[in-house]
Short mmCIF file of N, CA, C and O in Angstrom, two decimals:
data_model
loop_
_atom_site.label_atom_id
_atom_site.label_comp_id
_atom_site.label_asym_id
_atom_site.label_seq_id
_atom_site.Cartn_x
_atom_site.Cartn_y
_atom_site.Cartn_z
N UNK A 1 22.79 -130.24 116.85
CA UNK A 1 21.34 -130.16 116.70
C UNK A 1 20.82 -128.82 117.22
O UNK A 1 19.93 -128.26 116.63
N UNK A 2 21.39 -128.34 118.30
CA UNK A 2 20.90 -127.07 118.87
C UNK A 2 21.17 -125.91 117.92
O UNK A 2 20.32 -125.03 117.76
N UNK A 3 22.34 -125.92 117.29
CA UNK A 3 22.66 -124.86 116.34
C UNK A 3 21.72 -124.94 115.14
O UNK A 3 21.20 -123.91 114.69
N UNK A 4 21.47 -126.13 114.65
CA UNK A 4 20.55 -126.30 113.52
C UNK A 4 19.16 -125.80 113.90
O UNK A 4 18.50 -125.13 113.10
N UNK A 5 18.71 -126.13 115.10
CA UNK A 5 17.40 -125.67 115.56
C UNK A 5 17.35 -124.15 115.56
O UNK A 5 16.40 -123.54 115.06
N UNK A 6 18.39 -123.53 116.12
CA UNK A 6 18.43 -122.06 116.19
C UNK A 6 18.45 -121.45 114.79
O UNK A 6 17.77 -120.44 114.54
N UNK A 7 19.19 -122.04 113.88
CA UNK A 7 19.30 -121.48 112.54
C UNK A 7 17.98 -121.57 111.77
O UNK A 7 17.58 -120.60 111.13
N UNK A 8 17.29 -122.71 111.82
CA UNK A 8 16.04 -122.81 111.07
C UNK A 8 14.92 -121.97 111.69
O UNK A 8 13.95 -121.66 111.01
N UNK A 9 15.07 -121.58 112.95
CA UNK A 9 14.08 -120.72 113.59
C UNK A 9 14.47 -119.23 113.55
O UNK A 9 13.76 -118.40 114.09
N UNK A 10 15.58 -118.92 112.90
CA UNK A 10 16.06 -117.55 112.82
C UNK A 10 15.15 -116.70 111.92
O UNK A 10 14.41 -117.23 111.09
N UNK A 11 15.24 -115.41 112.08
CA UNK A 11 14.50 -114.48 111.21
C UNK A 11 15.28 -114.16 109.94
O UNK A 11 14.73 -113.60 109.00
N UNK A 12 16.54 -114.51 109.93
CA UNK A 12 17.41 -114.22 108.78
C UNK A 12 17.36 -115.38 107.78
O UNK A 12 17.62 -116.52 108.14
N UNK A 13 17.05 -115.06 106.52
CA UNK A 13 16.93 -116.09 105.49
C UNK A 13 18.24 -116.86 105.31
O UNK A 13 18.23 -118.08 105.09
N UNK A 14 19.37 -116.16 105.43
CA UNK A 14 20.67 -116.82 105.27
C UNK A 14 20.88 -117.87 106.36
O UNK A 14 21.44 -118.93 106.11
N UNK A 15 20.47 -117.54 107.58
CA UNK A 15 20.61 -118.48 108.69
C UNK A 15 19.75 -119.72 108.47
O UNK A 15 20.19 -120.84 108.73
N UNK A 16 18.54 -119.51 107.98
CA UNK A 16 17.65 -120.64 107.73
C UNK A 16 18.28 -121.56 106.68
O UNK A 16 18.32 -122.79 106.85
N UNK A 17 18.82 -120.97 105.61
CA UNK A 17 19.47 -121.76 104.57
C UNK A 17 20.68 -122.52 105.13
O UNK A 17 20.92 -123.67 104.77
N UNK A 18 21.43 -121.87 106.00
CA UNK A 18 22.58 -122.53 106.62
C UNK A 18 22.14 -123.71 107.48
O UNK A 18 22.74 -124.77 107.46
N UNK A 19 21.05 -123.52 108.23
CA UNK A 19 20.52 -124.60 109.05
C UNK A 19 20.06 -125.77 108.20
O UNK A 19 20.31 -126.93 108.53
N UNK A 20 19.39 -125.47 107.08
CA UNK A 20 18.94 -126.52 106.16
C UNK A 20 20.14 -127.29 105.62
O UNK A 20 20.14 -128.53 105.60
N UNK A 21 21.17 -126.57 105.21
CA UNK A 21 22.37 -127.22 104.67
C UNK A 21 23.03 -128.12 105.72
O UNK A 21 23.44 -129.25 105.41
N UNK A 22 23.12 -127.63 106.95
CA UNK A 22 23.73 -128.44 108.02
C UNK A 22 22.92 -129.71 108.28
O UNK A 22 23.48 -130.80 108.43
N UNK A 23 21.60 -129.57 108.31
CA UNK A 23 20.75 -130.72 108.58
C UNK A 23 20.80 -131.74 107.45
O UNK A 23 20.86 -132.95 107.69
N UNK A 24 20.80 -131.26 106.21
CA UNK A 24 20.88 -132.18 105.08
C UNK A 24 22.21 -132.93 105.07
O UNK A 24 22.25 -134.13 104.79
N UNK A 25 23.29 -132.24 105.43
CA UNK A 25 24.60 -132.89 105.48
C UNK A 25 24.64 -133.94 106.60
O UNK A 25 25.17 -135.03 106.41
N UNK A 26 24.07 -133.62 107.74
CA UNK A 26 24.09 -134.57 108.86
C UNK A 26 23.12 -135.73 108.66
O UNK A 26 23.31 -136.80 109.21
N UNK A 27 22.10 -135.53 107.84
CA UNK A 27 21.13 -136.59 107.57
C UNK A 27 21.75 -137.68 106.70
O UNK A 27 21.32 -138.84 106.76
N UNK A 28 22.78 -137.32 105.93
CA UNK A 28 23.45 -138.29 105.05
C UNK A 28 24.15 -139.38 105.86
O UNK A 28 24.26 -140.52 105.41
N UNK A 29 24.64 -139.03 107.04
CA UNK A 29 25.29 -140.04 107.88
C UNK A 29 24.21 -140.86 108.58
O UNK A 29 23.13 -140.38 108.89
N UNK A 30 24.53 -142.13 108.81
CA UNK A 30 23.54 -142.99 109.45
C UNK A 30 23.42 -142.63 110.93
O UNK A 30 24.40 -142.36 111.61
N UNK A 31 22.19 -142.63 111.40
CA UNK A 31 21.93 -142.33 112.80
C UNK A 31 20.64 -143.03 113.20
O UNK A 31 19.88 -143.50 112.35
N UNK A 32 20.36 -143.10 114.49
CA UNK A 32 19.14 -143.77 114.95
C UNK A 32 17.88 -143.10 114.36
O UNK A 32 17.88 -141.89 114.10
N UNK A 33 16.80 -143.87 114.17
CA UNK A 33 15.57 -143.32 113.57
C UNK A 33 15.02 -142.10 114.31
O UNK A 33 14.53 -141.16 113.67
N UNK A 34 15.11 -142.08 115.64
CA UNK A 34 14.58 -140.92 116.38
C UNK A 34 15.38 -139.66 116.08
O UNK A 34 14.83 -138.56 116.02
N UNK A 35 16.69 -139.82 115.91
CA UNK A 35 17.52 -138.67 115.59
C UNK A 35 17.21 -138.19 114.16
O UNK A 35 17.14 -136.99 113.90
N UNK A 36 17.02 -139.14 113.25
CA UNK A 36 16.62 -138.78 111.88
C UNK A 36 15.28 -138.06 111.88
O UNK A 36 15.08 -137.10 111.14
N UNK A 37 14.38 -138.53 112.72
CA UNK A 37 13.06 -137.91 112.82
C UNK A 37 13.20 -136.44 113.21
O UNK A 37 12.56 -135.56 112.62
N UNK A 38 14.05 -136.16 114.19
CA UNK A 38 14.27 -134.77 114.63
C UNK A 38 14.86 -133.92 113.50
O UNK A 38 14.44 -132.79 113.28
N UNK A 39 15.82 -134.49 112.79
CA UNK A 39 16.46 -133.75 111.69
C UNK A 39 15.45 -133.48 110.57
O UNK A 39 15.40 -132.38 110.01
N UNK A 40 14.64 -134.50 110.25
CA UNK A 40 13.62 -134.32 109.21
C UNK A 40 12.61 -133.25 109.61
O UNK A 40 12.20 -132.43 108.79
N UNK A 41 12.24 -133.25 110.89
CA UNK A 41 11.30 -132.24 111.37
C UNK A 41 11.89 -130.84 111.26
O UNK A 41 11.23 -129.92 110.77
N UNK A 42 13.13 -130.69 111.68
CA UNK A 42 13.78 -129.37 111.59
C UNK A 42 13.94 -128.94 110.14
O UNK A 42 13.79 -127.75 109.82
N UNK A 43 14.24 -129.89 109.25
CA UNK A 43 14.30 -129.57 107.82
C UNK A 43 12.93 -129.10 107.32
O UNK A 43 12.85 -128.13 106.56
N UNK A 44 11.88 -129.78 107.76
CA UNK A 44 10.53 -129.39 107.36
C UNK A 44 10.22 -127.97 107.84
O UNK A 44 9.64 -127.18 107.10
N UNK A 45 10.62 -127.66 109.06
CA UNK A 45 10.42 -126.30 109.59
C UNK A 45 11.19 -125.29 108.75
O UNK A 45 10.66 -124.25 108.37
N UNK A 46 12.44 -125.62 108.43
CA UNK A 46 13.26 -124.72 107.63
C UNK A 46 12.66 -124.46 106.26
O UNK A 46 12.56 -123.31 105.81
N UNK A 47 12.25 -125.53 105.59
CA UNK A 47 11.65 -125.36 104.27
C UNK A 47 10.32 -124.61 104.34
O UNK A 47 10.00 -123.81 103.46
N UNK A 48 9.55 -124.85 105.39
CA UNK A 48 8.30 -124.11 105.58
C UNK A 48 8.60 -122.62 105.71
O UNK A 48 7.94 -121.78 105.10
N UNK A 49 9.61 -122.30 106.49
CA UNK A 49 9.94 -120.88 106.74
C UNK A 49 10.51 -120.20 105.49
O UNK A 49 10.47 -118.99 105.38
N UNK A 50 11.07 -121.00 104.55
CA UNK A 50 11.56 -120.40 103.30
C UNK A 50 10.48 -120.34 102.23
O UNK A 50 10.70 -119.78 101.17
N UNK A 51 9.31 -120.95 102.51
CA UNK A 51 8.21 -120.91 101.56
C UNK A 51 8.13 -122.11 100.64
O UNK A 51 7.28 -122.15 99.75
N UNK A 52 8.98 -123.11 100.84
CA UNK A 52 8.95 -124.33 100.03
C UNK A 52 8.02 -125.34 100.72
O UNK A 52 8.46 -126.28 101.37
N UNK A 53 6.72 -125.11 100.55
CA UNK A 53 5.73 -125.90 101.30
C UNK A 53 5.64 -127.34 100.84
O UNK A 53 5.40 -128.22 101.66
N UNK A 54 5.85 -127.61 99.57
CA UNK A 54 5.76 -128.99 99.10
C UNK A 54 6.91 -129.83 99.67
O UNK A 54 6.70 -130.96 100.11
N UNK A 55 8.11 -129.29 99.68
CA UNK A 55 9.26 -130.00 100.27
C UNK A 55 9.05 -130.18 101.77
O UNK A 55 9.33 -131.24 102.33
N UNK A 56 8.52 -129.16 102.42
CA UNK A 56 8.26 -129.22 103.85
C UNK A 56 7.24 -130.31 104.16
O UNK A 56 7.42 -131.11 105.08
N UNK A 57 6.17 -130.37 103.36
CA UNK A 57 5.14 -131.39 103.58
C UNK A 57 5.71 -132.79 103.37
O UNK A 57 5.42 -133.70 104.13
N UNK A 58 6.54 -132.94 102.36
CA UNK A 58 7.17 -134.24 102.08
C UNK A 58 8.02 -134.70 103.27
O UNK A 58 7.95 -135.86 103.69
N UNK A 59 8.78 -133.79 103.84
CA UNK A 59 9.65 -134.13 104.97
C UNK A 59 8.84 -134.44 106.22
O UNK A 59 9.16 -135.38 106.96
N UNK A 60 7.79 -133.67 106.48
CA UNK A 60 7.00 -133.91 107.68
C UNK A 60 6.24 -135.23 107.55
O UNK A 60 6.04 -135.94 108.55
N UNK A 61 5.88 -135.61 106.34
CA UNK A 61 5.24 -136.92 106.14
C UNK A 61 6.21 -138.05 106.44
O UNK A 61 5.82 -139.09 106.99
N UNK A 62 7.49 -137.86 106.12
CA UNK A 62 8.50 -138.87 106.49
C UNK A 62 8.63 -138.97 108.00
O UNK A 62 8.82 -140.07 108.54
N UNK A 63 8.54 -137.84 108.70
CA UNK A 63 8.56 -137.86 110.17
C UNK A 63 7.40 -138.69 110.71
O UNK A 63 7.58 -139.49 111.63
N UNK A 64 6.23 -138.48 110.13
CA UNK A 64 5.04 -139.17 110.59
C UNK A 64 5.13 -140.67 110.29
O UNK A 64 4.61 -141.49 111.05
N UNK A 65 5.83 -141.03 109.21
CA UNK A 65 6.06 -142.45 108.94
C UNK A 65 6.90 -143.09 110.04
O UNK A 65 6.66 -144.23 110.43
N UNK A 66 7.88 -142.34 110.54
CA UNK A 66 8.75 -142.86 111.60
C UNK A 66 7.98 -142.96 112.91
O UNK A 66 8.09 -143.95 113.63
N UNK A 67 7.21 -141.92 113.23
CA UNK A 67 6.41 -141.92 114.45
C UNK A 67 5.04 -141.31 114.16
O UNK A 67 4.87 -140.10 114.21
N UNK A 68 4.06 -142.16 113.85
CA UNK A 68 2.73 -141.69 113.42
C UNK A 68 1.99 -140.81 114.42
O UNK A 68 1.17 -140.00 114.02
N UNK A 69 2.26 -140.94 115.70
CA UNK A 69 1.51 -140.17 116.70
C UNK A 69 2.28 -138.94 117.20
O UNK A 69 1.92 -138.37 118.23
N UNK A 70 3.31 -138.52 116.48
CA UNK A 70 4.11 -137.37 116.91
C UNK A 70 3.32 -136.09 116.67
O UNK A 70 3.12 -135.66 115.54
N UNK A 71 2.88 -135.52 117.75
CA UNK A 71 1.96 -134.37 117.69
C UNK A 71 2.56 -133.15 117.00
O UNK A 71 1.89 -132.46 116.24
N UNK A 72 3.83 -132.85 117.29
CA UNK A 72 4.48 -131.70 116.66
C UNK A 72 4.44 -131.81 115.14
O UNK A 72 4.15 -130.84 114.44
N UNK A 73 4.75 -132.98 114.63
CA UNK A 73 4.76 -133.19 113.19
C UNK A 73 3.36 -133.09 112.61
O UNK A 73 3.16 -132.54 111.52
N UNK A 74 2.38 -133.63 113.32
CA UNK A 74 1.00 -133.56 112.85
C UNK A 74 0.50 -132.11 112.79
O UNK A 74 -0.18 -131.72 111.84
N UNK A 75 0.87 -131.32 113.79
CA UNK A 75 0.48 -129.90 113.80
C UNK A 75 1.17 -129.16 112.65
O UNK A 75 0.53 -128.35 111.96
N UNK A 76 2.44 -129.44 112.43
CA UNK A 76 3.16 -128.79 111.32
C UNK A 76 2.54 -129.19 109.99
O UNK A 76 2.37 -128.34 109.11
N UNK A 77 2.18 -130.45 109.82
CA UNK A 77 1.56 -130.89 108.58
C UNK A 77 0.24 -130.14 108.33
O UNK A 77 -0.02 -129.68 107.22
N UNK A 78 -0.56 -129.97 109.36
CA UNK A 78 -1.83 -129.24 109.23
C UNK A 78 -1.56 -127.78 108.87
O UNK A 78 -2.25 -127.20 108.01
N UNK A 79 -0.56 -127.18 109.49
CA UNK A 79 -0.19 -125.80 109.20
C UNK A 79 0.24 -125.64 107.75
O UNK A 79 -0.15 -124.69 107.07
N UNK A 80 1.05 -126.58 107.27
CA UNK A 80 1.52 -126.55 105.88
C UNK A 80 0.33 -126.67 104.92
O UNK A 80 0.22 -125.91 103.96
N UNK A 81 -0.55 -127.63 105.20
CA UNK A 81 -1.70 -127.83 104.32
C UNK A 81 -2.63 -126.62 104.31
O UNK A 81 -3.16 -126.25 103.26
N UNK A 82 -2.80 -125.98 105.45
CA UNK A 82 -3.61 -124.76 105.51
C UNK A 82 -2.98 -123.65 104.68
O UNK A 82 -3.68 -122.91 103.98
N UNK A 83 -1.67 -123.53 104.77
CA UNK A 83 -0.96 -122.49 104.02
C UNK A 83 -1.06 -122.74 102.52
O UNK A 83 -1.29 -121.81 101.73
N UNK A 84 -0.92 -124.00 102.11
CA UNK A 84 -1.02 -124.35 100.69
C UNK A 84 -2.43 -124.03 100.19
O UNK A 84 -2.61 -123.46 99.12
N UNK A 85 -3.45 -124.38 100.98
CA UNK A 85 -4.83 -124.12 100.59
C UNK A 85 -5.09 -122.61 100.50
O UNK A 85 -5.72 -122.14 99.55
N UNK A 86 -4.58 -121.85 101.46
CA UNK A 86 -4.77 -120.40 101.46
C UNK A 86 -4.10 -119.77 100.24
O UNK A 86 -4.68 -118.92 99.57
N UNK A 87 -2.86 -120.20 99.95
CA UNK A 87 -2.16 -119.67 98.78
C UNK A 87 -2.88 -120.02 97.49
O UNK A 87 -2.92 -119.23 96.55
N UNK A 88 -3.49 -121.21 97.44
CA UNK A 88 -4.25 -121.62 96.26
C UNK A 88 -5.47 -120.75 96.06
O UNK A 88 -5.78 -120.34 94.93
N UNK A 89 -6.17 -120.43 97.14
CA UNK A 89 -7.35 -119.57 97.05
C UNK A 89 -6.96 -118.17 96.60
O UNK A 89 -7.63 -117.57 95.76
N UNK A 90 -5.87 -117.66 97.13
CA UNK A 90 -5.39 -116.33 96.73
C UNK A 90 -5.02 -116.33 95.25
O UNK A 90 -5.36 -115.41 94.51
N UNK A 91 -4.35 -117.39 94.80
CA UNK A 91 -3.97 -117.49 93.39
C UNK A 91 -5.18 -117.53 92.48
O UNK A 91 -5.21 -116.89 91.42
N UNK A 92 -6.21 -118.28 92.88
CA UNK A 92 -7.44 -118.35 92.10
C UNK A 92 -8.11 -116.97 92.05
O UNK A 92 -8.60 -116.54 91.01
N UNK A 93 -8.11 -116.27 93.17
CA UNK A 93 -8.71 -114.93 93.22
C UNK A 93 -7.99 -113.96 92.31
O UNK A 93 -8.62 -113.16 91.60
N UNK A 94 -6.68 -114.01 92.30
CA UNK A 94 -5.89 -113.12 91.44
C UNK A 94 -6.17 -113.44 89.97
O UNK A 94 -6.36 -112.53 89.16
N UNK A 95 -6.21 -114.72 89.64
CA UNK A 95 -6.48 -115.13 88.26
C UNK A 95 -7.88 -114.68 87.83
O UNK A 95 -8.06 -114.15 86.73
N UNK A 96 -8.87 -114.88 88.69
CA UNK A 96 -10.24 -114.48 88.36
C UNK A 96 -10.34 -112.97 88.16
O UNK A 96 -11.03 -112.50 87.25
N UNK A 97 -9.64 -112.21 88.98
CA UNK A 97 -9.65 -110.76 88.85
C UNK A 97 -9.01 -110.34 87.53
O UNK A 97 -9.53 -109.46 86.83
N UNK A 98 -7.90 -110.96 87.19
CA UNK A 98 -7.22 -110.63 85.93
C UNK A 98 -8.11 -110.95 84.73
O UNK A 98 -8.23 -110.14 83.79
N UNK A 99 -8.76 -112.10 84.77
CA UNK A 99 -9.66 -112.48 83.67
C UNK A 99 -10.82 -111.49 83.59
O UNK A 99 -11.21 -111.07 82.49
N UNK A 100 -11.36 -111.10 84.72
CA UNK A 100 -12.45 -110.12 84.75
C UNK A 100 -12.03 -108.78 84.17
O UNK A 100 -12.78 -108.15 83.41
N UNK A 101 -10.83 -108.33 84.51
CA UNK A 101 -10.34 -107.06 83.98
C UNK A 101 -10.13 -107.12 82.47
O UNK A 101 -10.46 -106.17 81.74
N UNK A 102 -9.60 -108.22 82.00
CA UNK A 102 -9.37 -108.38 80.56
C UNK A 102 -10.71 -108.41 79.83
O UNK A 102 -10.89 -107.73 78.81
N UNK A 103 -11.65 -109.19 80.36
CA UNK A 103 -12.98 -109.27 79.73
C UNK A 103 -13.66 -107.90 79.74
O UNK A 103 -14.29 -107.49 78.76
N UNK A 104 -13.53 -107.16 80.83
CA UNK A 104 -14.10 -105.82 80.91
C UNK A 104 -13.47 -104.88 79.90
O UNK A 104 -14.15 -104.06 79.28
N UNK A 105 -12.16 -104.99 79.75
CA UNK A 105 -11.46 -104.16 78.77
C UNK A 105 -11.89 -104.46 77.35
O UNK A 105 -12.09 -103.55 76.54
N UNK A 106 -12.08 -105.74 77.05
CA UNK A 106 -12.53 -106.13 75.71
C UNK A 106 -13.96 -105.62 75.48
O UNK A 106 -14.27 -105.09 74.42
N UNK A 107 -14.82 -105.79 76.49
CA UNK A 107 -16.20 -105.32 76.36
C UNK A 107 -16.24 -103.81 76.16
O UNK A 107 -17.02 -103.30 75.34
N UNK A 108 -15.41 -103.08 76.89
CA UNK A 108 -15.38 -101.61 76.74
C UNK A 108 -14.89 -101.21 75.36
O UNK A 108 -15.42 -100.29 74.74
N UNK A 109 -13.88 -101.94 74.86
CA UNK A 109 -13.35 -101.63 73.51
C UNK A 109 -14.40 -101.91 72.44
O UNK A 109 -14.55 -101.13 71.48
N UNK A 110 -15.13 -103.00 72.59
CA UNK A 110 -16.19 -103.32 71.62
C UNK A 110 -17.32 -102.31 71.69
O UNK A 110 -17.91 -101.95 70.66
N UNK A 111 -17.65 -101.84 72.89
CA UNK A 111 -18.72 -100.85 73.05
C UNK A 111 -18.33 -99.53 72.38
O UNK A 111 -19.18 -98.84 71.82
N UNK A 112 -17.08 -99.17 72.42
CA UNK A 112 -16.61 -97.91 71.79
C UNK A 112 -16.69 -98.00 70.27
O UNK A 112 -16.96 -97.01 69.60
N UNK A 113 -16.41 -99.18 69.74
CA UNK A 113 -16.43 -99.34 68.28
C UNK A 113 -17.84 -99.21 67.72
O UNK A 113 -18.02 -98.80 66.59
N UNK A 114 -18.84 -99.57 68.48
CA UNK A 114 -20.23 -99.50 68.01
C UNK A 114 -20.66 -98.07 68.11
O UNK A 114 -21.24 -97.36 67.55
#
């Protein structure tokens, strides 16, 4: 567990992936619910750090099912949801800008033809 923790908290993407793989392999074996909760949480952290926010949110929700008042998991869930919302707003802004540029280009082309 300590090695998995260190790997998912590493700055190296390869280490994070290795930690995720180790945790997923160890999750397949049966273990007490509290130990599964820890593994699920670390997996959620790993997926969050790789940018897979939907998988991370899914895993942290499973943690909360096991222990609804687990503060660490609740904080991680809020962080994930904030990140998803922020990325959505940025995506909408980029799309709106692109549409504006295209519309401006079309308007300029039409103005030249007249």
